[in-house]
PDB file of C-alpha atoms and ligand atoms in Angstrom:
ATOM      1  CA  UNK A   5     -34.002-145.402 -31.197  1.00  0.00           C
ATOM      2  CA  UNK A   6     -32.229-144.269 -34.678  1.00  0.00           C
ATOM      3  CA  UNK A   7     -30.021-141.951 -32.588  1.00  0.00           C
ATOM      4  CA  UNK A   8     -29.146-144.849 -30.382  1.00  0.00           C
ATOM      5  CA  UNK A   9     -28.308-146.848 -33.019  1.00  0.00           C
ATOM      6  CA  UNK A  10     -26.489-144.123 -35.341  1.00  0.00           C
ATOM      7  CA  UNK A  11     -24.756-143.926 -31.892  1.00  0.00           C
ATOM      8  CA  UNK A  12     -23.789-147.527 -30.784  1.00  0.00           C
ATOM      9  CA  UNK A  13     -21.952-147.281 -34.499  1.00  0.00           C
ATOM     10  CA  UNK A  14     -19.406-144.956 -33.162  1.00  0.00           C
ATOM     11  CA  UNK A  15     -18.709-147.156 -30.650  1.00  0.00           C
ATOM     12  CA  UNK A  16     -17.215-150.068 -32.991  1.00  0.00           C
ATOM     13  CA  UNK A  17     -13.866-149.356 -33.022  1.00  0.00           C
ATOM     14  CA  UNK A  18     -12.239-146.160 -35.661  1.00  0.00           C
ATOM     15  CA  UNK A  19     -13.354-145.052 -38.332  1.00  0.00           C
ATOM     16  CA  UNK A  20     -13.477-147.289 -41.377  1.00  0.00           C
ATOM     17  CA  UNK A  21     -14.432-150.379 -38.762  1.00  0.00           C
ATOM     18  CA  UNK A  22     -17.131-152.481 -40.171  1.00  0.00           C
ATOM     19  CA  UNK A  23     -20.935-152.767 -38.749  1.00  0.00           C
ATOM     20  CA  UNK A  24     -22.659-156.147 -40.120  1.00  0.00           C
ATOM     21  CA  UNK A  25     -26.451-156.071 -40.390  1.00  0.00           C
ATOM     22  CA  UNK A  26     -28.935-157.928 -42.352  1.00  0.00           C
ATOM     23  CA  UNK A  27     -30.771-156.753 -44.924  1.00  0.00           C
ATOM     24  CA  UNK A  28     -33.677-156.608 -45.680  1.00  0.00           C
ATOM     25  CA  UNK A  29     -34.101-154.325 -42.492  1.00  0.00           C
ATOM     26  CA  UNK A  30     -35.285-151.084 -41.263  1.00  0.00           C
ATOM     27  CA  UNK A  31     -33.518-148.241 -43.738  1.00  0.00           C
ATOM     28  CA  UNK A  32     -32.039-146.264 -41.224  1.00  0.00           C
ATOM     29  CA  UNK A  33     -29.584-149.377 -39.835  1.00  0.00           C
ATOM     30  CA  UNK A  34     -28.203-149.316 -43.367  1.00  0.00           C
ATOM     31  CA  UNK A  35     -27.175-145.791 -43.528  1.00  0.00           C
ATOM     32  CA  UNK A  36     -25.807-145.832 -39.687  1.00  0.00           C
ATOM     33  CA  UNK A  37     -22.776-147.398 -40.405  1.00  0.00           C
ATOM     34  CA  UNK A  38     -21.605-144.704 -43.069  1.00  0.00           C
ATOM     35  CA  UNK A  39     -22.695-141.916 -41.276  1.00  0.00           C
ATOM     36  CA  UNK A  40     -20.644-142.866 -38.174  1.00  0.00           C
ATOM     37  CA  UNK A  41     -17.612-143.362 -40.995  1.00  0.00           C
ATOM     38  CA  UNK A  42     -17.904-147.281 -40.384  1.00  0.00           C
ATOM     39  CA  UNK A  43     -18.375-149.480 -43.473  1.00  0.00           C
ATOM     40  CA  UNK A  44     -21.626-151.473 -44.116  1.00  0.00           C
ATOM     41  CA  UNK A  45     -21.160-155.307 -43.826  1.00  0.00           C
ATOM     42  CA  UNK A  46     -24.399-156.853 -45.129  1.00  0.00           C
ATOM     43  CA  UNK A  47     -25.295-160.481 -44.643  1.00  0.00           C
ATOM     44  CA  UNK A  48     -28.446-160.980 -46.448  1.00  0.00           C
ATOM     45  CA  UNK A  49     -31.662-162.725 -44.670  1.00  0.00           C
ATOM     46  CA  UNK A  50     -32.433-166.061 -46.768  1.00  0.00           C
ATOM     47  CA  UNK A  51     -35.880-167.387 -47.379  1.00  0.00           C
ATOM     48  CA  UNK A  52     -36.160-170.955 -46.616  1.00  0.00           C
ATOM     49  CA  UNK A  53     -39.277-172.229 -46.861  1.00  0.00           C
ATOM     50  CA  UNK A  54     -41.587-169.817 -45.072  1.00  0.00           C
ATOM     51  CA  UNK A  55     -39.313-168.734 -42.791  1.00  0.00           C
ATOM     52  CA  UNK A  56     -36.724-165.855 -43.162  1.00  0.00           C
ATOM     53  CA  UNK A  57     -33.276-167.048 -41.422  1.00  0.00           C
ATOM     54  CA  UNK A  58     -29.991-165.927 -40.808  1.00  0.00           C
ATOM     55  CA  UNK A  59     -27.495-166.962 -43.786  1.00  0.00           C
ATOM     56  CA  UNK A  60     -25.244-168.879 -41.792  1.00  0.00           C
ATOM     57  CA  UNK A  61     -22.967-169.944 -44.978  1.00  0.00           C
ATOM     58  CA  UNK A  62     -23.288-166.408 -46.660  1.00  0.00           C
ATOM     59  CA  UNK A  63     -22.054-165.208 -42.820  1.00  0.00           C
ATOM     60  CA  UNK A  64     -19.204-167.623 -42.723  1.00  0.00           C
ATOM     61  CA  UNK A  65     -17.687-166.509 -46.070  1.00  0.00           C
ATOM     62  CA  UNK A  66     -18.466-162.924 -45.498  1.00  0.00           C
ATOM     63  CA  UNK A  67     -15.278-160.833 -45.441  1.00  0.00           C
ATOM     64  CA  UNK A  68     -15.435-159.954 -41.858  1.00  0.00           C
ATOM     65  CA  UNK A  69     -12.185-159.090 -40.665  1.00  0.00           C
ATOM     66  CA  UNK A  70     -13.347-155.176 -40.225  1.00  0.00           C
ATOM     67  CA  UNK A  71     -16.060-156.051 -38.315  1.00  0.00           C
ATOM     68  CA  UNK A  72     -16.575-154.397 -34.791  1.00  0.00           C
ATOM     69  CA  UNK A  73     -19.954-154.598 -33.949  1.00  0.00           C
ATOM     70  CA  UNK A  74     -23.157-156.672 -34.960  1.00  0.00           C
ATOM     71  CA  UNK A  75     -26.815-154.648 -35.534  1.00  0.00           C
ATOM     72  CA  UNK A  76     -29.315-156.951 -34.743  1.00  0.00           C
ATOM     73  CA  UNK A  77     -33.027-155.869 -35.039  1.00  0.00           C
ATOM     74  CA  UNK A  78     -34.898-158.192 -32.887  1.00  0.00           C
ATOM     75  CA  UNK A  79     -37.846-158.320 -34.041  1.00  0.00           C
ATOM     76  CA  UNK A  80     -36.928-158.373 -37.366  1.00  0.00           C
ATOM     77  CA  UNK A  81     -38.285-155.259 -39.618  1.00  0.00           C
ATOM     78  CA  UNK A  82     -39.497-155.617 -41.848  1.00  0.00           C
ATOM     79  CA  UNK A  83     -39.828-159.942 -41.889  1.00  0.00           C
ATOM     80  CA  UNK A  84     -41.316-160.407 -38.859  1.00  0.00           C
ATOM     81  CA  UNK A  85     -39.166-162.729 -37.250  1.00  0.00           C
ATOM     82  CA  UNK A  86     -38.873-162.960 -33.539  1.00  0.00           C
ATOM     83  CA  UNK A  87     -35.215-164.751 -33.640  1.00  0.00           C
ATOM     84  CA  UNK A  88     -35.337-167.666 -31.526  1.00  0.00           C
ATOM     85  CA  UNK A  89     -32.493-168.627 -28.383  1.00  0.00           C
ATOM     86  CA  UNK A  90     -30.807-171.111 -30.760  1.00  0.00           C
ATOM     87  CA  UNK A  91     -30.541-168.848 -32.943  1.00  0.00           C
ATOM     88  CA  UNK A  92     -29.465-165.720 -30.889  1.00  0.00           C
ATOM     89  CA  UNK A  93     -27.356-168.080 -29.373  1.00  0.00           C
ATOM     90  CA  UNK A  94     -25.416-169.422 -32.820  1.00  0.00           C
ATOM     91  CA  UNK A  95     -24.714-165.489 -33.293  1.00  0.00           C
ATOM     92  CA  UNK A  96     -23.692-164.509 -29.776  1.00  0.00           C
ATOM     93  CA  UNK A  97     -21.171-167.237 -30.645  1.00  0.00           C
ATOM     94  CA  UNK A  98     -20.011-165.333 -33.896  1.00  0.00           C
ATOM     95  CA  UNK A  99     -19.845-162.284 -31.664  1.00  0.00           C
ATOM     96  CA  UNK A 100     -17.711-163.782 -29.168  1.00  0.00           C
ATOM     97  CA  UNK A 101     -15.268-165.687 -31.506  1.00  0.00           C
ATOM     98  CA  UNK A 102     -14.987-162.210 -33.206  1.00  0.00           C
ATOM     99  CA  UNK A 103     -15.583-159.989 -30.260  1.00  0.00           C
ATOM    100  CA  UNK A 104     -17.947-157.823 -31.983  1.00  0.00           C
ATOM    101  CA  UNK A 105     -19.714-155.358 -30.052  1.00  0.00           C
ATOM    102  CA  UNK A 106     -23.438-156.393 -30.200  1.00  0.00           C
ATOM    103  CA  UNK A 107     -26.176-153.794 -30.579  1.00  0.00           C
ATOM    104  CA  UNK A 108     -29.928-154.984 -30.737  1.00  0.00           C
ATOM    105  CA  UNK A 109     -32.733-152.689 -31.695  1.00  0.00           C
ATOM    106  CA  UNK A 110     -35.862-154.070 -29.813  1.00  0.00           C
ATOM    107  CA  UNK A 111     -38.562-151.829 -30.306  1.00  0.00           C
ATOM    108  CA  UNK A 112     -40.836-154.190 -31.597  1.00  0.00           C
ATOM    109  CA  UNK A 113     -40.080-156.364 -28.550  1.00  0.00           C
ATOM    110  CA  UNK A 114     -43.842-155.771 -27.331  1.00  0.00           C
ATOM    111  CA  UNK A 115     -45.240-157.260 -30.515  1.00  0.00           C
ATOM    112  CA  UNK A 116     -44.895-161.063 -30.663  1.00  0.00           C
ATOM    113  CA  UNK A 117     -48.340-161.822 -32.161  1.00  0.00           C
ATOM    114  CA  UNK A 118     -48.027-165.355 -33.240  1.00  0.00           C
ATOM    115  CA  UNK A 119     -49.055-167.089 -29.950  1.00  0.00           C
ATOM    116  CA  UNK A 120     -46.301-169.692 -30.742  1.00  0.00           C
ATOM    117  CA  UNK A 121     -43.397-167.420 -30.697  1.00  0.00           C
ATOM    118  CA  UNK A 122     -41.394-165.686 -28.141  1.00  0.00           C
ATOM    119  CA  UNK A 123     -39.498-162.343 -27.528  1.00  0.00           C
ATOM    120  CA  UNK A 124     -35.555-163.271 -25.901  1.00  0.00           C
ATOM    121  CA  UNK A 125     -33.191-160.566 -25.604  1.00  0.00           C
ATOM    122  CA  UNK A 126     -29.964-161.472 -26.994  1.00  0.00           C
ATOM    123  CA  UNK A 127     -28.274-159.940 -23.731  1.00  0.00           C
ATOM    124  CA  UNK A 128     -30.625-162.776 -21.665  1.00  0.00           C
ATOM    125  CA  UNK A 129     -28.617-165.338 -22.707  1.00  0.00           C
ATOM    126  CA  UNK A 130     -25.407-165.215 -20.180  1.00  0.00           C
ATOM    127  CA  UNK A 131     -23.195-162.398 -18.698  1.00  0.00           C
ATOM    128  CA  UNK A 132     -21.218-162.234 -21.071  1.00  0.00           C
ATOM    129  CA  UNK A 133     -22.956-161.677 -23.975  1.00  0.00           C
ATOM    130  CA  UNK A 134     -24.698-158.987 -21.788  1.00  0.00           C
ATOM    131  CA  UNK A 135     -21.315-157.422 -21.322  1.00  0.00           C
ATOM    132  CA  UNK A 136     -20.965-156.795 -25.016  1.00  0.00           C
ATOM    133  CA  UNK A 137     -24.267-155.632 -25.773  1.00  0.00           C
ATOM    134  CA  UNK A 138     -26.287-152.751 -25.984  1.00  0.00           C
ATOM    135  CA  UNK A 139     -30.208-153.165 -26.086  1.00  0.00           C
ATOM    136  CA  UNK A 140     -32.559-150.766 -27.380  1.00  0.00           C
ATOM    137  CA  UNK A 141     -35.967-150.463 -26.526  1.00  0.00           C
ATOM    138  CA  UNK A 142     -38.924-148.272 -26.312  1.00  0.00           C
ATOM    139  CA  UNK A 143     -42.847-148.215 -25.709  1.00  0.00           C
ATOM    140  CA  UNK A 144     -43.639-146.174 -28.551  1.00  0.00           C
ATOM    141  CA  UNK A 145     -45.025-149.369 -31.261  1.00  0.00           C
ATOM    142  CA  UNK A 146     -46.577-151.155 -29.029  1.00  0.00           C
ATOM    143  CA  UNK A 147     -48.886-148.571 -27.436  1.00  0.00           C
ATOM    144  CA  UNK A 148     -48.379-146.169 -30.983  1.00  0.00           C
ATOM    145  CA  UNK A 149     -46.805-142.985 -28.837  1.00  0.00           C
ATOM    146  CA  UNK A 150     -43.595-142.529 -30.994  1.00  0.00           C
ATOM    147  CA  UNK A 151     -44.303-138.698 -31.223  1.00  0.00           C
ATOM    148  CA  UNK A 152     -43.774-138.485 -27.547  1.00  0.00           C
ATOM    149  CA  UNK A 153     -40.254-139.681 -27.794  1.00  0.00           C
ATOM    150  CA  UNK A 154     -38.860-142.016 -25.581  1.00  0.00           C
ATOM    151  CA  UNK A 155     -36.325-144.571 -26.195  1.00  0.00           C
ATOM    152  CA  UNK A 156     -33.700-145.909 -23.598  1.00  0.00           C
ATOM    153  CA  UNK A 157     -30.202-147.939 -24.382  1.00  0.00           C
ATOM    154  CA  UNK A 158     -30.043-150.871 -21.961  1.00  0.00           C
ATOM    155  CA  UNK A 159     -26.105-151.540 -21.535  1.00  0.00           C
ATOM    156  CA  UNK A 160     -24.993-153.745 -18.553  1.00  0.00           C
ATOM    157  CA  UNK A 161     -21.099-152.725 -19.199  1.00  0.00           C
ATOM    158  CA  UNK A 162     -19.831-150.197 -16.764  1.00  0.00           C
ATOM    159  CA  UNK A 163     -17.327-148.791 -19.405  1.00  0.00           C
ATOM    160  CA  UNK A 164     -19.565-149.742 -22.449  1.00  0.00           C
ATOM    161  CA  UNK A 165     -22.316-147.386 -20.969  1.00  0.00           C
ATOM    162  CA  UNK A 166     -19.919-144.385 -19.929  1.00  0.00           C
ATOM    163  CA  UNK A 167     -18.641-144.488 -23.348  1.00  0.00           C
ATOM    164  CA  UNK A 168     -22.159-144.082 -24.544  1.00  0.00           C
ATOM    165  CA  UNK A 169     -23.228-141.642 -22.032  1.00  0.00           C
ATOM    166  CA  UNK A 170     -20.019-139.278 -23.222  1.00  0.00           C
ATOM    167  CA  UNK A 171     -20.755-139.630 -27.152  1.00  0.00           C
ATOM    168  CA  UNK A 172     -24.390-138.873 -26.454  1.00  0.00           C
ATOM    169  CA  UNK A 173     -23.468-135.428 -24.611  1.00  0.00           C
ATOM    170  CA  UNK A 174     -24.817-132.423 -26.536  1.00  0.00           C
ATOM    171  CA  UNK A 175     -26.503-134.630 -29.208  1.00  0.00           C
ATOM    172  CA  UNK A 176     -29.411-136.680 -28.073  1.00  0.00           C
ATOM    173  CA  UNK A 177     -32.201-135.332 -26.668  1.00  0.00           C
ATOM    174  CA  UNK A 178     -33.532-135.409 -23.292  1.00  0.00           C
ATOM    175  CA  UNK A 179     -36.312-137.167 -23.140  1.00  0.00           C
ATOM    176  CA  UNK A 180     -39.306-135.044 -22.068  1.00  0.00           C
ATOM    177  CA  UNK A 181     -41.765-135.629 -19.058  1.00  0.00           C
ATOM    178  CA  UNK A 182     -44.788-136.607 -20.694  1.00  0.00           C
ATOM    179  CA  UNK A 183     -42.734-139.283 -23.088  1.00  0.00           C
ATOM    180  CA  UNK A 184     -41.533-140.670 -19.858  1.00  0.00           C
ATOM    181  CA  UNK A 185     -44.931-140.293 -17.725  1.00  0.00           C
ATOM    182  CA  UNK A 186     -46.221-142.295 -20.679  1.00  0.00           C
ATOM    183  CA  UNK A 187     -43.288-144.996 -20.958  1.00  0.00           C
ATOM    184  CA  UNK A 188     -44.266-145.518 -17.086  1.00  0.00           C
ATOM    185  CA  UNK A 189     -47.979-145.560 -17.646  1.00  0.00           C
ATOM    186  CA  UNK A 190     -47.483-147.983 -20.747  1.00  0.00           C
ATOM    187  CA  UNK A 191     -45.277-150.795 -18.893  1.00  0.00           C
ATOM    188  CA  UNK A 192     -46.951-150.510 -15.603  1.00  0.00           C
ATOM    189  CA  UNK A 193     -50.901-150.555 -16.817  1.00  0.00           C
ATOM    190  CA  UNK A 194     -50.555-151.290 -20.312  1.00  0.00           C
ATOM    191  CA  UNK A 195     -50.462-154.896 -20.092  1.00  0.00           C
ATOM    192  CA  UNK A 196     -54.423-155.908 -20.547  1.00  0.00           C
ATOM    193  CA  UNK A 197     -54.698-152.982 -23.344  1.00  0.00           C
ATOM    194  CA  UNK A 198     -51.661-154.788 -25.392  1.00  0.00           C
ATOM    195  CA  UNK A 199     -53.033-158.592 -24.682  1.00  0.00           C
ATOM    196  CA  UNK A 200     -55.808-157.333 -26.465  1.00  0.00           C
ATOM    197  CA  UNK A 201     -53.777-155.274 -29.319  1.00  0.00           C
ATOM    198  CA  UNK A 202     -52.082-159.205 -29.972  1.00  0.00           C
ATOM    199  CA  UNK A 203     -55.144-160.586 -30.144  1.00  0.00           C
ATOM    200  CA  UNK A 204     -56.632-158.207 -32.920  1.00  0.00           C
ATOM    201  CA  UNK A 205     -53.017-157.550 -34.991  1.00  0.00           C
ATOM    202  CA  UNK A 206     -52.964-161.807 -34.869  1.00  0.00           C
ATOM    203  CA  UNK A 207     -56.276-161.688 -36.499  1.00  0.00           C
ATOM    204  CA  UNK A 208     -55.224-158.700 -39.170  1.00  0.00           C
ATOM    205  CA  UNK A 209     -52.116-160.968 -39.752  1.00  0.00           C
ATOM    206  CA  UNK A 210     -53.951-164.269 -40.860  1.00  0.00           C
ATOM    207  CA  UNK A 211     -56.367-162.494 -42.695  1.00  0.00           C
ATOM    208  CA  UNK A 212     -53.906-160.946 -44.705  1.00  0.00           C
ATOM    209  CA  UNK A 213     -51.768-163.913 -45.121  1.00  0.00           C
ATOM    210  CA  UNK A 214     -54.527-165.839 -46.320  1.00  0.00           C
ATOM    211  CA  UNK A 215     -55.766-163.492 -48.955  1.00  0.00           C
ATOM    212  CA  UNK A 216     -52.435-162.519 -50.356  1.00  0.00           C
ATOM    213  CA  UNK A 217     -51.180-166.359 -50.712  1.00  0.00           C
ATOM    214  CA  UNK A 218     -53.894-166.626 -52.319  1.00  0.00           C
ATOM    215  CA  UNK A 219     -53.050-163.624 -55.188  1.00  0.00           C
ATOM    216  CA  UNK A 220     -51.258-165.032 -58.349  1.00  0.00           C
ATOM    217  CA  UNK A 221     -47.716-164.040 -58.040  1.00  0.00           C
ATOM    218  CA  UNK A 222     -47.702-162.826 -54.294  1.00  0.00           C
ATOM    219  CA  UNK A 223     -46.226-164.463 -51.423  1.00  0.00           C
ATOM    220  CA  UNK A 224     -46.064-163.817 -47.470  1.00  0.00           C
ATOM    221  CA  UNK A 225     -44.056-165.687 -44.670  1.00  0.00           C
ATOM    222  CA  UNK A 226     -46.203-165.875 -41.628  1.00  0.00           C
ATOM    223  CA  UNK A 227     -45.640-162.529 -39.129  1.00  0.00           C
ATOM    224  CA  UNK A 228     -44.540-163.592 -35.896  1.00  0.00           C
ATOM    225  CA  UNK A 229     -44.172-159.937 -34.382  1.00  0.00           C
ATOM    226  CA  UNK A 230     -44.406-156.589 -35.723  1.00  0.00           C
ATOM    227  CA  UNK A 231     -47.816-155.175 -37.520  1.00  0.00           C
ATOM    228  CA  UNK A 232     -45.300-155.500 -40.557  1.00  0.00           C
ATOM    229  CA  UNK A 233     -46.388-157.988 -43.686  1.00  0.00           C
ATOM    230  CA  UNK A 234     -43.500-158.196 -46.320  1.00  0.00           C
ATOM    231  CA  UNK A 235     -44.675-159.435 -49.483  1.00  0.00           C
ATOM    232  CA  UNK A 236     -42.792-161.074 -52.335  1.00  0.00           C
ATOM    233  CA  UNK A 237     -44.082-159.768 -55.436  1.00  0.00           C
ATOM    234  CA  UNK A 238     -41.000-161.252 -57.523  1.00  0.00           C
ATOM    235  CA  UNK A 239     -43.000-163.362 -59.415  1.00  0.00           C
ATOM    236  CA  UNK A 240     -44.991-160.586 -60.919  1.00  0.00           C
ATOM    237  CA  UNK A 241     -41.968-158.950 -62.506  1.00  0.00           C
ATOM    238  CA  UNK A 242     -43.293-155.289 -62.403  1.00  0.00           C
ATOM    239  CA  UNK A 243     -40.424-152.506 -62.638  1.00  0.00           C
ATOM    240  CA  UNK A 244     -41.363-151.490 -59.597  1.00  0.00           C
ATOM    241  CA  UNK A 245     -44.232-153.092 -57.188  1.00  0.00           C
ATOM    242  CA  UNK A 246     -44.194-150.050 -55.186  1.00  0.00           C
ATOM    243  CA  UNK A 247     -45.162-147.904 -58.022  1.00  0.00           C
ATOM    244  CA  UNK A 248     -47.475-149.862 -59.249  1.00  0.00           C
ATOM    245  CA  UNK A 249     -49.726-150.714 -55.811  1.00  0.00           C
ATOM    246  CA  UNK A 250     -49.523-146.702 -54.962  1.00  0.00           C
ATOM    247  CA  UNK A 251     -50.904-146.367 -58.702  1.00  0.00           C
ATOM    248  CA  UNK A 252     -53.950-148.502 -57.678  1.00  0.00           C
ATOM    249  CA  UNK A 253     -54.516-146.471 -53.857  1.00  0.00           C
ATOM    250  CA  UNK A 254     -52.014-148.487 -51.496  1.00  0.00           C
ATOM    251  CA  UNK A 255     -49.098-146.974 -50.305  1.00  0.00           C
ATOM    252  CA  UNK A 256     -46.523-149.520 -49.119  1.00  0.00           C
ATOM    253  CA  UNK A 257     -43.611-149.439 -48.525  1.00  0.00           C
ATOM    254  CA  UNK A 258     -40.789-149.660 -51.366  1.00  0.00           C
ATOM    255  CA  UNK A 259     -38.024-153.157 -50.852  1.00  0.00           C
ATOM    256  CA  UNK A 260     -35.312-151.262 -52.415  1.00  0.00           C
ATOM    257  CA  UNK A 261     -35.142-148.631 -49.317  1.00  0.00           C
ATOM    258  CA  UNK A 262     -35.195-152.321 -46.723  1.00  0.00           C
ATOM    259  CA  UNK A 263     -31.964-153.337 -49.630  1.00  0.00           C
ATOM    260  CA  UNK A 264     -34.367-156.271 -51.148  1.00  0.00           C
ATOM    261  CA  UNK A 265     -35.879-155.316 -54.458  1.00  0.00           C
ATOM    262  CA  UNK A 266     -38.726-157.172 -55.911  1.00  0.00           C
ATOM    263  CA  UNK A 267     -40.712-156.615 -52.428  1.00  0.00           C
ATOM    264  CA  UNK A 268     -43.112-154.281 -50.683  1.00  0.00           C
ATOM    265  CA  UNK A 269     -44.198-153.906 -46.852  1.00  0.00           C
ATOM    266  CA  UNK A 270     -47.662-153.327 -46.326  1.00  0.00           C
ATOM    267  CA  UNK A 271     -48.285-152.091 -42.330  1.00  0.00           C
ATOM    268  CA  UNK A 272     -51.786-153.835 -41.132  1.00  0.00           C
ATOM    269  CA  UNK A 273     -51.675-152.034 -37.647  1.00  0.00           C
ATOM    270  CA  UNK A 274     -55.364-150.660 -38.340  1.00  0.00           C
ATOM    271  CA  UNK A 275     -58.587-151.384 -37.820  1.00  0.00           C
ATOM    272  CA  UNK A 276     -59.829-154.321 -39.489  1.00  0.00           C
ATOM    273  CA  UNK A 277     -62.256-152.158 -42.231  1.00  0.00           C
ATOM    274  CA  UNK A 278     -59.188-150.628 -43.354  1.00  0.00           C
ATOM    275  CA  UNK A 279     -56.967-153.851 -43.892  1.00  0.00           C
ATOM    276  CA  UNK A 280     -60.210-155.476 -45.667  1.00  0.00           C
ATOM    277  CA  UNK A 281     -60.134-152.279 -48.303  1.00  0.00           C
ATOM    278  CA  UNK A 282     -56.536-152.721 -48.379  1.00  0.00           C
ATOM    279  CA  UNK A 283     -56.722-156.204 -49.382  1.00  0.00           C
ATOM    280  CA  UNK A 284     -59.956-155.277 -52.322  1.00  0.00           C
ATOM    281  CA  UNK A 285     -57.220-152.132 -53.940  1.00  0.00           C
ATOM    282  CA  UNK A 286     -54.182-155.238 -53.786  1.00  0.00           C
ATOM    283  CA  UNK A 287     -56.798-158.168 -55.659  1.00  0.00           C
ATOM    284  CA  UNK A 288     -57.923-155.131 -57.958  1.00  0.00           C
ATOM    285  CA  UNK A 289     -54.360-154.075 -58.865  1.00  0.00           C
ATOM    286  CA  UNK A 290     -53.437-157.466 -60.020  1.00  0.00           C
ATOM    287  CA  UNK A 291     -56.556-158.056 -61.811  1.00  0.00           C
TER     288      UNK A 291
HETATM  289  C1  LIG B1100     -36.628-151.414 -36.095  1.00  0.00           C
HETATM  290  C2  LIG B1100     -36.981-149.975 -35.838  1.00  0.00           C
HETATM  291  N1  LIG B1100     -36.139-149.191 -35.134  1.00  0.00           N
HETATM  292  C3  LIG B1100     -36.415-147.907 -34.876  1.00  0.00           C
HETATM  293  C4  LIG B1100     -37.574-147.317 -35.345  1.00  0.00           C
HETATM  294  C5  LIG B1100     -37.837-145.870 -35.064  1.00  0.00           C
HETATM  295  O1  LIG B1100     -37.571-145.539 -33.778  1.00  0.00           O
HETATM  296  P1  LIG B1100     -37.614-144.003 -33.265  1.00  0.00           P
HETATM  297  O2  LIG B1100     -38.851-143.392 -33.826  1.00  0.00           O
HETATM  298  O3  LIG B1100     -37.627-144.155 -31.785  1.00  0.00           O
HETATM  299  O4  LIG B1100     -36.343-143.370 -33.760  1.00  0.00           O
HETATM  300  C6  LIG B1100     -38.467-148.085 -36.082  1.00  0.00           C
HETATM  301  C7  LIG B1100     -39.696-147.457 -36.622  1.00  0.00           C
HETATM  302  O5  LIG B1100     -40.206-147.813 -37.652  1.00  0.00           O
HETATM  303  C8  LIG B1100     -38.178-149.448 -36.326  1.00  0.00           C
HETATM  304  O6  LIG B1100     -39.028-150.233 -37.025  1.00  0.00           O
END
């Protein structure tokens, strides 16, 4: 997936052509754009409620004349959000008005936990947002097989997808037979072994929503896909919140690298015991 990515950025326009993303995300979408010589366009996430949207004012009066293609993670690492139509919809709109390449890293696709929510790929909505986009997905969250390496670039557009196909020559790997025996054995029989995987990451999620809301000076938006919890520690005002949860046995991971201080992600794909000691170290660090 990070190749494909790192790759789609070469395909927005020359060098020094802009690629907009929104932070916080993943690390590696915020370093794409520079090493493909493209400039980083950030339009910052915005916390409204409980509910991380898209800044739709902060994207309006964004400088975005450079920009040549949109990087959308869908679901959103590390917030959780599985972006509705409407709202996939509002930014196709920006995409066409702009024409902005789209590309959309779905690898948490499989992961829509909160029974309420729902997984659409921004290419679903019409042809012609299809034509502009590239999708990328893979098996390796949902049934936990990234070492087996297996990732594939859905891209509708005849030209889009030669383009692709002739950057990637010589640099991305082929993908090997047991990744792909796996992908195969995954999506064709792994559908009753991930219904129950929702079922038991649902559970991990309210558990650990509950007992961090209720933490003095922590705060977590609901998860509605990924095993992902991102937690506002703001209101503590430590230096670093990173530092100081690995200082009491929890190793999360640090806001700064997602380009939001003040925040950590804690990962609760694991069995229940572990979360429930995870959740003891993050009471006892605060107490
Ligand atoms: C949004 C996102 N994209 C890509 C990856 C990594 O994909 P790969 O291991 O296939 O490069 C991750 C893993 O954490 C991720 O969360």
């Amino acid at each position: 997936m990070v190749p494909g990515f790192n790759l789609a950025c070469r395909l927005a326009g020359e060098p020094g052509a802009g690629v907009l993303t929104f932070p916080p995300i993943y690390p590696p979408m915020l370093t794409a754009p520079g090493n493909a010589s493209r400039g980083l366009l950030r339009s910052a996430l915005k916390l409204v409620g409980s509910r991380w949207e898209y800044d739709w004012d902060g994207l309006d009066a964004l400088h975005k004349e450079d920009a040549r293609l949109l990087l959308l993670c869908n679901p959103h690492n590390p917030v959780g959000r599985a972006w509705t139509r409407d709202e996939l919809t509002r930014m196709a709109w920006q995409a066409e008005k702009h024409d902005w390449l789209i590309c959309s890293d779905d690898i948490h696709c499989g992961l829509v936990i909160d029974p309420a929510a729902r997984y659409t790929p921004i290419a679903a909505l019409d042809e012609a947002v299809a034509q502009r986009t590239i999708t990328l997905m893979a098996p390796s969250k949902t049934w936990n097989i990234p070492a087996l390496g297996c990732a594939f670039a859905v891209i509708p557009n005849a030209h889009l997808r030669r383009q692709y196909q002739i950057l990637a020559r010589g640099l991305m790997a082929d993908v090997n037979v047991l990744g792909l025996t796996a992908c195969e054995a995954a999506y064709r029989d792994g559908g009753p072994w991930r219904a129950a995987l929702l079922d038991y990451l649902h559970g991990n999620a309210q558990r650990l929503h509950a007992a961090v809301n209720a933490i003095p000076g922590l705060h977590m938006t609901p998860v509605e896909a990924t095993y992902l919890a991102w937690i506002d520690c703001r209101a503590l005002d430590l230096p670093s919140p990173q530092k100081h949860f690995e200082a009491h046995g929890l190793g999360l991971s640090d806001g700064r690298d997602f380009g939001l201080e003040g925040f950590v992600r804690l990962n609760f794909g694991c069995s229940r015991g572990l979360l429930d000691e995870a959740i003891v170290r993050l009471q006892a660090a605060l107490t």
